[in-house]
Amino acid sequence: MPGEFRIGVLASGRGSNLQSILDACDDGRIDGRVVVVVSDVAEAYALERARRRGIEAVYHDPGRFRTKLEPEREAALAELLLDREVQLVCMAGFMRVIHEPLLNAFPGRIMNIHPSLLPAFPGLHVQQQALDYGVKIAGCTVHFANGGVDAGPIICQGAVEVAEDDTAETLAARILEVEHQLYPRAIQLFIDGRLRVEGRRVRVQPE
Ligand code: GAR
């Protein structure tokens, strides 16, 4: 039985991180439930994953900008999530930067996952950036959102060794496997009330 804690997920694409959250809710690694999935892309497969499980799936028109939502559209999204009594908003491959309307509606209650060891390589095409830079260790980060691009206090990170013959695709695939473990763990730490934010540091309280 999924727990009572109410999670809202924002996703723009295929939704494999959404899937890992849904699976973790099913098998008890997350003591909560996804109550709504919202996408800025009408045909995002993430919406289909939600529908197949009987979870409310909403396409939310982002408005005329490319990298953020129009302020009125973002305010409407905040209303939608508040209306569903969402307690934690998880950005899972949501490719827009969020601003005050969402941040003020959910202070300290919005997480993001990003496929690099932040603060290295925020933004797009990050595995290619990591390969071009020549890093030997890549990885992923779950962090609280703060209005910057893949910024905000870091909750947890996972490392992946770069192989000699890696391409952006092979590296992304191995990082994704780690993402799927990391995000459910971060969410459960939040649900358990174990995350204390002190400036940029997130301290994980003992059990
Ligand atoms: C994931 O690798 C996620 O970390 C990344 O998009 C991918 C979405 O995959 N997010 C970002 O780059 C955010 N800046 P998914 O739709 O299969 O979860």
Coordinates of N, CA, C and O in Angstrom, one line a residue, residues 115-190:
P115 N 21.9 15.1 -14.4 CA 22.9 14.1 -14.7 C 24.3 14.6 -14.8 O 25.0 14.3 -15.7
S116 N 24.7 15.3 -13.7 CA 26.2 15.6 -13.6 C 26.4 15.8 -12.1 O 25.5 15.9 -11.3
L117 N 27.7 15.8 -11.8 CA 28.1 16.1 -10.4 C 28.2 17.6 -10.3 O 29.2 18.2 -10.5
L118 N 27.1 18.2 -9.9 CA 27.0 19.7 -9.8 C 28.0 20.1 -8.7 O 28.2 19.4 -7.7
P119 N 28.6 21.3 -8.8 CA 28.2 22.4 -9.8 C 28.9 22.2 -11.2 O 28.8 23.2 -12.0
A120 N 29.5 21.1 -11.5 CA 30.0 20.9 -12.8 C 28.9 20.7 -13.8 O 28.0 19.9 -13.4
F121 N 28.9 21.3 -14.9 CA 28.1 21.0 -16.0 C 26.6 21.1 -15.8 O 25.8 20.1 -15.9
P122 N 26.1 22.2 -15.4 CA 24.6 22.5 -15.4 C 24.1 22.6 -16.8 O 25.0 22.7 -17.7
G123 N 22.9 22.6 -17.0 CA 22.3 22.9 -18.3 C 22.1 21.7 -19.2 O 21.7 20.6 -18.7
L124 N 22.4 21.8 -20.5 CA 22.0 20.8 -21.4 C 23.3 20.1 -22.0 O 24.4 20.5 -21.8
H125 N 23.0 18.9 -22.6 CA 24.1 18.1 -23.2 C 25.3 17.9 -22.2 O 26.4 18.0 -22.6
V126 N 24.9 17.5 -21.0 CA 25.9 17.5 -20.0 C 26.9 16.3 -20.1 O 28.1 16.5 -19.7
Q127 N 26.4 15.2 -20.6 CA 27.4 14.1 -20.7 C 28.4 14.4 -21.8 O 29.6 14.1 -21.6
Q128 N 28.0 15.1 -22.8 CA 29.0 15.5 -23.9 C 29.9 16.5 -23.3 O 31.2 16.5 -23.5
Q129 N 29.4 17.4 -22.5 CA 30.3 18.4 -21.8 C 31.3 17.7 -21.0 O 32.5 18.1 -20.9
A130 N 30.9 16.7 -20.2 CA 31.8 16.0 -19.3 C 32.9 15.3 -20.1 O 34.0 15.3 -19.7
L131 N 32.5 14.6 -21.2 CA 33.5 13.9 -22.0 C 34.4 14.9 -22.7 O 35.6 14.7 -22.7
D132 N 33.9 16.0 -23.2 CA 34.7 17.0 -23.8 C 35.7 17.6 -22.8 O 36.9 18.0 -23.2
Y133 N 35.3 17.8 -21.6 CA 36.2 18.3 -20.6 C 37.3 17.3 -20.2 O 38.3 17.7 -19.7
G134 N 36.9 16.1 -20.3 CA 37.9 15.0 -20.0 C 37.8 14.5 -18.6 O 38.8 13.9 -18.1
V135 N 36.6 14.7 -17.9 CA 36.5 14.2 -16.5 C 36.6 12.7 -16.5 O 36.2 12.0 -17.5
K136 N 37.1 12.1 -15.4 CA 37.2 10.7 -15.2 C 36.1 10.1 -14.4 O 35.8 8.9 -14.4
I137 N 35.5 11.0 -13.6 CA 34.3 10.6 -12.8 C 33.2 11.5 -13.2 O 33.3 12.8 -13.1
A138 N 32.0 11.0 -13.6 CA 30.8 11.7 -13.8 C 29.8 11.3 -12.8 O 30.1 10.6 -11.8
G139 N 28.5 11.6 -13.0 CA 27.5 11.2 -12.0 C 26.3 12.0 -12.1 O 25.9 12.6 -13.1
C140 N 25.5 12.0 -11.0 CA 24.2 12.7 -11.0 C 24.0 13.3 -9.6 O 24.7 12.9 -8.6
T141 N 23.1 14.3 -9.6 CA 22.9 15.1 -8.3 C 21.4 15.2 -8.1 O 20.7 15.6 -9.1
V142 N 20.9 15.0 -6.9 CA 19.6 15.5 -6.5 C 19.7 16.7 -5.6 O 20.6 16.7 -4.7
H143 N 19.0 17.8 -5.9 CA 19.2 19.0 -5.2 C 17.8 19.7 -5.0 O 16.9 19.4 -5.8
F144 N 17.7 20.6 -4.0 CA 16.6 21.4 -3.9 C 16.6 22.5 -5.0 O 17.7 23.0 -5.3
A145 N 15.5 22.9 -5.6 CA 15.5 23.9 -6.6 C 15.5 25.3 -5.9 O 14.9 25.5 -4.8
N146 N 16.2 26.2 -6.6 CA 16.2 27.6 -6.0 C 16.1 28.7 -7.0 O 16.4 29.8 -6.8
G147 N 15.7 28.3 -8.2 CA 15.5 29.3 -9.2 C 16.6 29.5 -10.2 O 16.5 30.2 -11.2
G148 N 17.8 28.9 -9.9 CA 18.9 28.9 -10.8 C 18.8 27.7 -11.7 O 17.9 26.8 -11.6
V149 N 19.8 27.6 -12.6 CA 19.8 26.4 -13.6 C 20.6 25.3 -12.9 O 21.8 25.4 -12.7
D150 N 19.9 24.2 -12.5 CA 20.5 23.1 -11.8 C 21.3 23.6 -10.6 O 22.5 23.2 -10.4
A151 N 20.8 24.5 -9.9 CA 21.5 25.1 -8.7 C 20.7 24.6 -7.5 O 19.8 23.8 -7.6
G152 N 21.0 25.2 -6.3 CA 20.3 24.9 -5.1 C 21.0 23.8 -4.3 O 21.8 23.1 -4.8
P153 N 20.7 23.8 -3.0 CA 21.5 22.9 -2.1 C 21.4 21.4 -2.5 O 20.3 20.9 -2.8
I154 N 22.6 20.8 -2.4 CA 22.7 19.4 -2.9 C 22.3 18.4 -1.8 O 22.8 18.5 -0.7
I155 N 21.4 17.5 -2.2 CA 20.9 16.5 -1.2 C 21.8 15.3 -1.3 O 22.2 14.7 -0.3
C156 N 22.0 14.8 -2.5 CA 22.9 13.6 -2.6 C 23.4 13.5 -4.0 O 22.8 14.1 -5.0
Q157 N 24.5 12.8 -4.2 CA 25.1 12.6 -5.5 C 25.5 11.2 -5.7 O 25.8 10.5 -4.7
G158 N 25.6 10.7 -6.9 CA 26.1 9.4 -7.2 C 27.2 9.5 -8.3 O 27.0 10.3 -9.2
A159 N 28.2 8.7 -8.2 CA 29.4 8.8 -9.1 C 29.4 7.7 -10.0 O 29.0 6.6 -9.7
V160 N 29.9 7.9 -11.2 CA 30.0 6.9 -12.3 C 31.4 7.1 -12.9 O 31.7 8.2 -13.3
E161 N 32.2 6.0 -13.1 CA 33.5 6.2 -13.7 C 33.3 6.3 -15.3 O 32.4 5.6 -15.8
V162 N 34.0 7.2 -15.8 CA 34.0 7.4 -17.3 C 34.9 6.3 -17.9 O 36.1 6.2 -17.5
A163 N 34.4 5.6 -18.9 CA 35.2 4.5 -19.6 C 35.9 5.2 -20.8 O 35.4 6.2 -21.3
E164 N 37.0 4.5 -21.1 CA 37.8 5.1 -22.3 C 37.0 5.2 -23.5 O 37.1 6.1 -24.3
D165 N 36.1 4.2 -23.7 CA 35.3 4.2 -25.0 C 33.9 4.8 -24.8 O 33.0 4.6 -25.7
D166 N 33.6 5.5 -23.8 CA 32.3 6.1 -23.6 C 31.9 7.1 -24.6 O 32.8 7.9 -25.1
T167 N 30.7 7.1 -25.0 CA 30.1 8.1 -25.8 C 29.1 8.8 -24.9 O 28.8 8.3 -23.8
A168 N 28.5 10.0 -25.3 CA 27.5 10.7 -24.5 C 26.4 9.7 -24.2 O 25.9 9.7 -23.1
E169 N 26.0 8.8 -25.1 CA 24.9 8.0 -24.9 C 25.2 6.9 -23.9 O 24.4 6.6 -23.0
T170 N 26.4 6.2 -24.0 CA 26.7 5.1 -23.1 C 26.9 5.7 -21.7 O 26.4 5.1 -20.7
L171 N 27.5 6.9 -21.6 CA 27.7 7.5 -20.3 C 26.3 7.9 -19.7 O 26.1 7.6 -18.5
A172 N 25.5 8.4 -20.5 CA 24.1 8.8 -20.0 C 23.4 7.6 -19.5 O 22.7 7.7 -18.4
A173 N 23.5 6.5 -20.2 CA 22.8 5.3 -19.8 C 23.2 4.8 -18.4 O 22.4 4.4 -17.5
R174 N 24.6 4.8 -18.2 CA 25.1 4.4 -16.9 C 24.7 5.4 -15.7 O 24.4 5.0 -14.6
I175 N 24.7 6.6 -16.1 CA 24.4 7.7 -15.1 C 22.9 7.5 -14.7 O 22.5 7.6 -13.5
L176 N 22.1 7.2 -15.7 CA 20.6 7.1 -15.5 C 20.3 5.9 -14.5 O 19.4 6.1 -13.7
E177 N 21.1 4.9 -14.6 CA 20.9 3.7 -13.7 C 21.1 4.2 -12.2 O 20.3 3.8 -11.3
V178 N 22.1 5.1 -12.1 CA 22.3 5.6 -10.7 C 21.2 6.6 -10.3 O 20.8 6.6 -9.2
E179 N 20.8 7.4 -11.3 CA 19.7 8.3 -11.0 C 18.5 7.6 -10.4 O 17.8 8.1 -9.5
H180 N 18.2 6.5 -11.0 CA 17.0 5.7 -10.6 C 17.1 5.2 -9.2 O 16.0 4.9 -8.6
Q181 N 18.3 5.0 -8.7 CA 18.4 4.6 -7.3 C 18.4 5.8 -6.4 O 17.9 5.8 -5.3
L182 N 19.1 6.9 -6.9 CA 19.3 8.1 -6.0 C 18.1 8.9 -5.7 O 17.9 9.3 -4.6
Y183 N 17.2 9.1 -6.7 CA 16.1 10.0 -6.5 C 15.1 9.4 -5.5 O 14.7 10.1 -4.5
P184 N 14.7 8.1 -5.6 CA 13.9 7.6 -4.5 C 14.5 7.7 -3.1 O 13.7 8.0 -2.2
R185 N 15.8 7.6 -3.0 CA 16.4 7.7 -1.7 C 16.3 9.1 -1.1 O 15.9 9.3 0.0
A186 N 16.5 10.1 -2.0 CA 16.4 11.5 -1.6 C 15.0 11.8 -1.2 O 14.7 12.5 -0.2
I187 N 14.0 11.3 -1.9 CA 12.6 11.6 -1.6 C 12.2 11.0 -0.3 O 11.6 11.6 0.6
Q188 N 12.7 9.8 0.0 CA 12.4 9.2 1.3 C 13.0 9.9 2.4 O 12.4 10.0 3.5
L189 N 14.2 10.4 2.2 CA 14.9 11.2 3.3 C 14.0 12.4 3.6 O 13.9 12.8 4.8
F190 N 13.5 13.0 2.6 CA 12.6 14.2 2.8 C 11.4 13.8 3.5 O 11.0 14.5 4.5

